[in-house]
Short mmCIF file of C-alpha atoms in Angstrom, two decimals:
data_model
loop_
_atom_site.label_atom_id
_atom_site.label_comp_id
_atom_site.label_asym_id
_atom_site.label_seq_id
_atom_site.Cartn_x
_atom_site.Cartn_y
_atom_site.Cartn_z
CA MET G 1311 66.08 102.25 -15.26
CA ASP G 1312 66.59 101.17 -12.15
CA ALA G 1313 65.65 97.42 -10.80
CA LEU G 1314 63.56 98.56 -8.08
CA LYS G 1315 61.27 99.94 -11.20
CA ALA G 1316 61.81 97.15 -13.24
CA ASP G 1317 61.43 94.59 -10.68
CA MET G 1318 58.09 96.69 -10.07
CA PHE G 1319 57.11 96.59 -13.53
CA ILE G 1320 57.19 92.93 -13.24
CA MET G 1321 55.62 92.81 -9.75
CA SER G 1322 52.67 94.09 -11.28
CA TYR G 1323 52.39 93.47 -14.74
CA GLY G 1324 53.73 89.25 -14.44
CA LYS G 1325 50.53 87.94 -15.35
CA TYR G 1326 50.07 89.27 -18.51
CA PHE G 1327 53.61 87.88 -20.40
CA GLU G 1328 53.83 84.38 -20.73
CA SER G 1329 56.44 83.11 -17.74
CA HIS G 1330 59.07 82.59 -20.77
CA HIS G 1331 58.74 85.76 -21.82
CA ILE G 1332 59.55 87.66 -18.35
CA VAL G 1333 63.62 87.35 -18.43
CA GLN G 1334 63.32 88.88 -21.76
CA ILE G 1335 61.48 92.09 -20.43
CA ARG G 1336 63.42 92.23 -17.14
CA GLU G 1337 66.45 92.22 -19.19
CA ARG G 1338 65.66 95.04 -21.64
CA LEU G 1339 63.39 97.70 -19.29
CA LEU G 1340 66.82 97.15 -17.01
CA LEU G 1341 68.36 98.78 -20.25
CA MET G 1342 65.67 100.91 -21.35
CA ASP G 1343 66.09 105.07 -20.88
CA ASP G 1344 63.99 106.37 -17.48
CA SER G 1345 61.83 108.65 -19.76
CA LYS G 1346 60.31 105.67 -21.30
CA TRP G 1347 58.80 104.60 -17.83
CA VAL G 1348 55.64 106.54 -17.95
CA LEU G 1349 54.79 105.14 -21.44
CA ILE G 1350 55.53 101.88 -20.74
CA GLN G 1351 52.47 102.21 -17.65
CA SER G 1352 50.32 103.60 -20.49
CA ILE G 1353 49.70 101.39 -22.42
CA PRO G 1354 46.68 99.67 -22.47
CA LEU G 1355 47.91 95.44 -21.97
CA LYS G 1356 44.78 93.09 -21.74
CA ASP G 1357 44.46 91.01 -18.63
CA PRO G 1358 44.23 87.29 -19.71
CA GLN G 1359 41.65 86.17 -16.67
CA THR G 1360 38.90 88.97 -18.16
CA SER G 1361 39.48 87.22 -21.57
CA LEU G 1362 39.18 84.04 -20.76
CA ILE G 1363 36.12 85.04 -19.56
CA LEU G 1364 34.86 86.99 -22.41
CA SER G 1365 35.98 84.01 -24.47
CA ILE G 1366 33.99 81.08 -22.04
CA LEU G 1367 30.15 84.04 -22.35
CA PHE G 1368 30.82 85.52 -25.76
CA GLY G 1369 33.37 83.48 -27.40
CA MET G 1370 30.58 82.38 -29.92
CA TYR G 1371 30.59 86.26 -30.76
CA GLY G 1372 34.16 86.32 -31.39
CA ILE G 1373 33.88 88.76 -28.34
CA ASP G 1374 37.20 87.40 -27.09
CA ARG G 1375 39.26 87.67 -30.27
CA PHE G 1376 37.93 91.11 -30.42
CA TYR G 1377 38.79 91.90 -26.26
CA ILE G 1378 42.48 91.31 -27.37
CA GLY G 1379 42.68 93.31 -30.33
CA ASP G 1380 42.69 90.23 -32.83
CA THR G 1381 39.68 91.73 -35.20
CA GLY G 1382 40.16 89.72 -37.84
CA MET G 1383 40.39 86.60 -36.03
CA GLY G 1384 37.16 87.96 -33.77
CA ILE G 1385 34.83 88.55 -37.66
CA GLY G 1386 35.85 84.88 -38.41
CA LYS G 1387 34.40 84.32 -35.71
CA LEU G 1388 31.45 85.47 -35.39
CA PHE G 1389 30.85 85.09 -39.03
CA THR G 1390 31.04 81.44 -38.99
CA CYS G 1391 29.53 80.70 -35.23
CA GLY G 1392 32.53 80.55 -32.92
CA GLY G 1393 34.50 78.38 -36.10
CA PHE G 1394 31.68 75.73 -36.57
CA VAL G 1395 31.68 75.34 -32.22
CA ILE G 1396 35.75 74.06 -32.44
CA TRP G 1397 37.13 77.10 -32.66
CA TYR G 1398 35.87 78.26 -29.65
CA ILE G 1399 36.28 75.13 -27.84
CA ILE G 1400 39.63 75.45 -28.99
CA ASP G 1401 39.91 79.24 -28.12
CA CYS G 1402 38.99 78.68 -24.77
CA PHE G 1403 41.84 76.85 -23.44
CA ASN G 1404 44.35 78.78 -25.64
CA ILE G 1405 43.00 82.47 -25.12
CA GLU G 1406 44.94 83.40 -22.19
CA SER G 1407 48.27 82.28 -23.84
CA ALA G 1408 47.23 84.72 -26.75
CA THR G 1409 46.56 87.47 -24.84
CA ARG G 1410 50.07 87.29 -23.11
CA GLN G 1411 51.60 86.63 -26.56
CA LYS G 1412 49.87 90.39 -27.88
CA ASN G 1413 50.62 92.18 -24.35
CA PHE G 1414 53.95 90.59 -25.86
CA GLU G 1415 53.36 91.93 -29.14
CA LYS G 1416 52.69 95.20 -27.68
CA LEU G 1417 55.28 95.99 -25.21
CA GLN G 1418 58.25 95.37 -27.78
CA GLN G 1419 57.13 98.19 -29.31
CA PHE G 1420 58.65 100.20 -26.53
CA LEU G 1421 61.32 97.50 -26.09
CA TYR G 1422 63.29 97.56 -28.70
CA MET H 1005 57.42 83.97 -44.07
CA HIS H 1006 57.40 84.59 -40.78
CA ALA H 1007 55.46 82.77 -38.39
CA GLU H 1008 52.92 84.84 -37.49
CA GLN H 1009 52.10 83.89 -41.22
CA LYS H 1010 52.60 80.99 -41.83
CA LYS H 1011 49.77 80.31 -38.61
CA LEU H 1012 47.26 82.95 -40.61
CA TYR H 1013 47.91 81.52 -43.60
CA ALA H 1014 47.48 77.65 -41.80
CA LEU H 1015 44.57 78.67 -40.20
CA LEU H 1016 42.81 80.32 -43.18
CA ILE H 1017 43.34 77.42 -45.45
CA THR H 1018 41.66 74.78 -42.57
CA ALA H 1019 38.96 77.28 -41.74
CA THR H 1020 37.69 77.86 -45.66
CA THR H 1021 37.79 73.97 -46.53
CA ALA H 1022 36.18 73.36 -43.04
CA GLY H 1023 33.53 75.55 -44.74
CA TYR H 1024 33.19 73.78 -48.45
CA LEU H 1025 33.60 70.28 -46.56
CA TRP H 1026 30.03 71.64 -44.59
CA LEU H 1027 29.17 72.57 -48.25
CA LEU H 1028 29.36 69.96 -49.51
CA TYR H 1029 27.71 67.79 -46.76
CA HIS H 1030 24.79 70.05 -47.05
CA ILE H 1031 24.34 69.77 -50.73
CA TYR H 1032 25.23 65.88 -50.92
CA PHE H 1033 23.53 64.22 -47.63
CA ARG H 1034 21.28 66.40 -46.38
CA THR H 1035 17.33 68.09 -48.09
CA GLN H 1036 17.88 72.11 -47.44
CA ASN H 1037 14.18 71.33 -45.93
CA THR H 1038 16.33 69.43 -42.58
CA ASP H 1039 16.29 71.65 -39.58
CA THR H 1040 18.97 71.19 -38.25
CA THR H 1041 22.05 73.42 -36.53
CA VAL H 1042 25.90 73.47 -35.70
CA CYS H 1043 25.46 76.69 -33.21
CA LEU H 1044 26.18 75.74 -29.61
CA VAL H 1045 24.00 79.00 -28.38
CA LYS H 1046 20.75 78.34 -30.65
CA SER H 1047 21.85 74.70 -29.73
CA ILE H 1048 20.95 75.83 -25.61
CA THR H 1049 19.00 78.71 -25.98
CA GLY H 1050 16.73 78.83 -28.56
CA ILE H 1051 17.63 82.35 -29.80
CA ALA H 1052 19.43 82.42 -33.05
CA CYS H 1053 23.15 84.30 -33.04
CA PRO H 1054 24.42 86.80 -35.80
CA SER H 1055 25.44 83.91 -37.96
CA CYS H 1056 22.82 81.53 -37.82
CA GLY H 1057 20.99 81.23 -41.46
CA THR H 1058 24.75 81.95 -42.89
CA THR H 1059 25.20 77.81 -44.78
CA ARG H 1060 20.90 78.57 -46.09
CA SER H 1061 22.26 81.40 -47.27
CA ILE H 1062 24.94 79.70 -49.39
CA LEU H 1063 22.46 76.79 -50.76
CA SER H 1064 19.60 79.96 -51.19
CA ILE H 1065 22.47 81.78 -53.61
CA PHE H 1066 23.20 77.97 -55.56
CA ASN H 1067 20.34 77.72 -56.14
CA GLY H 1068 19.64 81.25 -58.04
CA ASN H 1069 17.24 82.07 -54.89
CA TRP H 1070 18.39 85.48 -54.86
CA LYS H 1071 15.19 86.81 -52.16
CA ALA H 1072 15.94 84.36 -50.09
CA ALA H 1073 19.11 83.83 -49.57
CA MET H 1074 19.02 87.83 -48.03
CA TYR H 1075 16.13 86.71 -45.47
CA TYR H 1076 17.73 83.66 -44.28
CA ASN H 1077 21.44 86.30 -43.59
CA PRO H 1078 22.99 88.63 -45.68
CA LEU H 1079 26.25 87.58 -44.21
CA GLY H 1080 25.92 84.76 -46.70
CA LEU H 1081 27.34 87.07 -48.79
CA ILE H 1082 29.48 88.55 -47.54
CA VAL H 1083 30.98 84.52 -46.44
CA LEU H 1084 30.71 82.74 -50.00
CA LEU H 1085 32.45 86.01 -51.23
CA ILE H 1086 35.42 85.61 -48.80
CA MET H 1087 35.15 81.82 -49.61
CA ILE H 1088 35.79 82.10 -53.23
CA ILE H 1089 38.39 84.54 -53.14
CA LEU H 1090 40.16 83.67 -50.39
CA PRO H 1091 41.59 80.82 -51.82
CA ILE H 1092 42.73 82.40 -54.22
CA GLY H 1093 44.55 85.53 -53.12
CA LEU H 1094 46.24 82.45 -50.04
CA LEU H 1095 47.55 79.94 -53.63
CA TYR H 1096 48.56 82.91 -55.41
CA ASP H 1097 50.62 83.77 -52.16
CA VAL H 1098 52.11 80.98 -51.42
CA ILE H 1099 52.90 79.97 -55.23
CA LEU H 1100 54.86 83.33 -55.97
CA LYS H 1101 55.50 83.99 -51.75
CA LYS H 1102 54.58 87.15 -51.49
CA GLN H 1103 52.67 89.14 -48.76
CA THR H 1104 49.35 90.44 -50.43
CA CYS H 1105 46.88 88.74 -48.07
CA TRP H 1106 48.79 89.13 -44.98
CA THR H 1107 49.48 92.18 -45.47
CA LEU H 1108 46.15 92.88 -46.83
CA TYR H 1109 44.81 91.57 -43.22
CA LYS H 1110 47.09 93.43 -41.20
CA LYS H 1111 45.87 96.84 -43.15
CA ALA H 1112 41.85 95.39 -43.06
CA GLU H 1113 42.14 94.22 -38.70
CA GLN H 1114 44.26 98.27 -38.28
CA THR H 1115 41.34 100.43 -40.29
CA LEU H 1116 38.63 98.43 -38.69
CA GLN H 1117 40.04 98.70 -35.07
CA LYS H 1118 39.12 103.04 -35.71
CA LYS H 1119 35.81 103.93 -34.22
CA THR H 1120 34.24 105.22 -37.21
CA VAL H 1121 34.90 102.20 -38.86
CA ALA H 1122 33.68 100.60 -35.44
CA ILE H 1123 30.97 101.92 -34.63
CA PRO H 1124 28.55 101.82 -37.74
CA LEU H 1125 29.64 97.81 -38.05
CA ILE H 1126 28.49 97.49 -34.52
CA ILE H 1127 25.73 98.41 -35.31
CA VAL H 1128 24.46 96.96 -39.06
CA VAL H 1129 25.37 93.37 -36.95
CA LEU H 1130 23.41 93.65 -33.88
CA ALA H 1131 20.88 94.79 -36.22
CA ASN H 1132 21.76 91.77 -37.90
CA TRP H 1133 21.19 89.92 -35.27
CA ILE H 1134 17.47 91.28 -34.01
CA TRP H 1135 16.49 91.06 -37.30
CA ASN H 1136 17.58 87.23 -36.68
CA ILE H 1137 15.88 86.88 -33.81
CA TYR H 1138 12.63 88.81 -35.12
CA LYS H 1139 11.81 86.27 -37.78
CA HIS H 1140 13.07 82.83 -35.80
CA VAL H 1141 15.86 82.05 -38.57
#
């Protein structure tokens, strides 16, 4: 894939990933075949800010975890009233990086 | 055992331990009739959340009062079953160095994300929630 496309991807989706993953993602994108470009763009990546809003508003019900595809943890939060509120507070700070981690996992299936 | 699995196991162990401590606290230091809650939503808005009444439900099961348990919150039975089965499964995995819980967790997650499974379950949880609000648990 040419550098222009890789840079375009990084520019539009940069905030969806952890900063220390960006270099790795760019390297892999450059090595990747051009035919995968459409596939890469169709991955349903989740916005960390949306999950943060969901976490603050509906975190007690585990909606934030359901949103990023962490169904098991979502059920855990739902059944325990936001994990005795402690988990809710932790997730308010943690959910953005959890979302970025999940996005990276989704992308990884196509990168390697 | 890779990092993600370790993280999940640590979380599950912490959660079940917290659950048992919470139950012990209720059994030994508190009479059942006191009206206390940890639920942030209920404390602020006064509206019950989907899992309000779970503790009272489990305590009712311990007392053999199944009818009250189902009335407080049917989720109590599910949570109790999870709290009994999970530590056994985790111990089995940790001691024998297997990955049973991990693979089961991943499989369950995939099944739950299917629309045909997810939508009925969401409806059940919502119905339970509405019932919770209606009966002022």
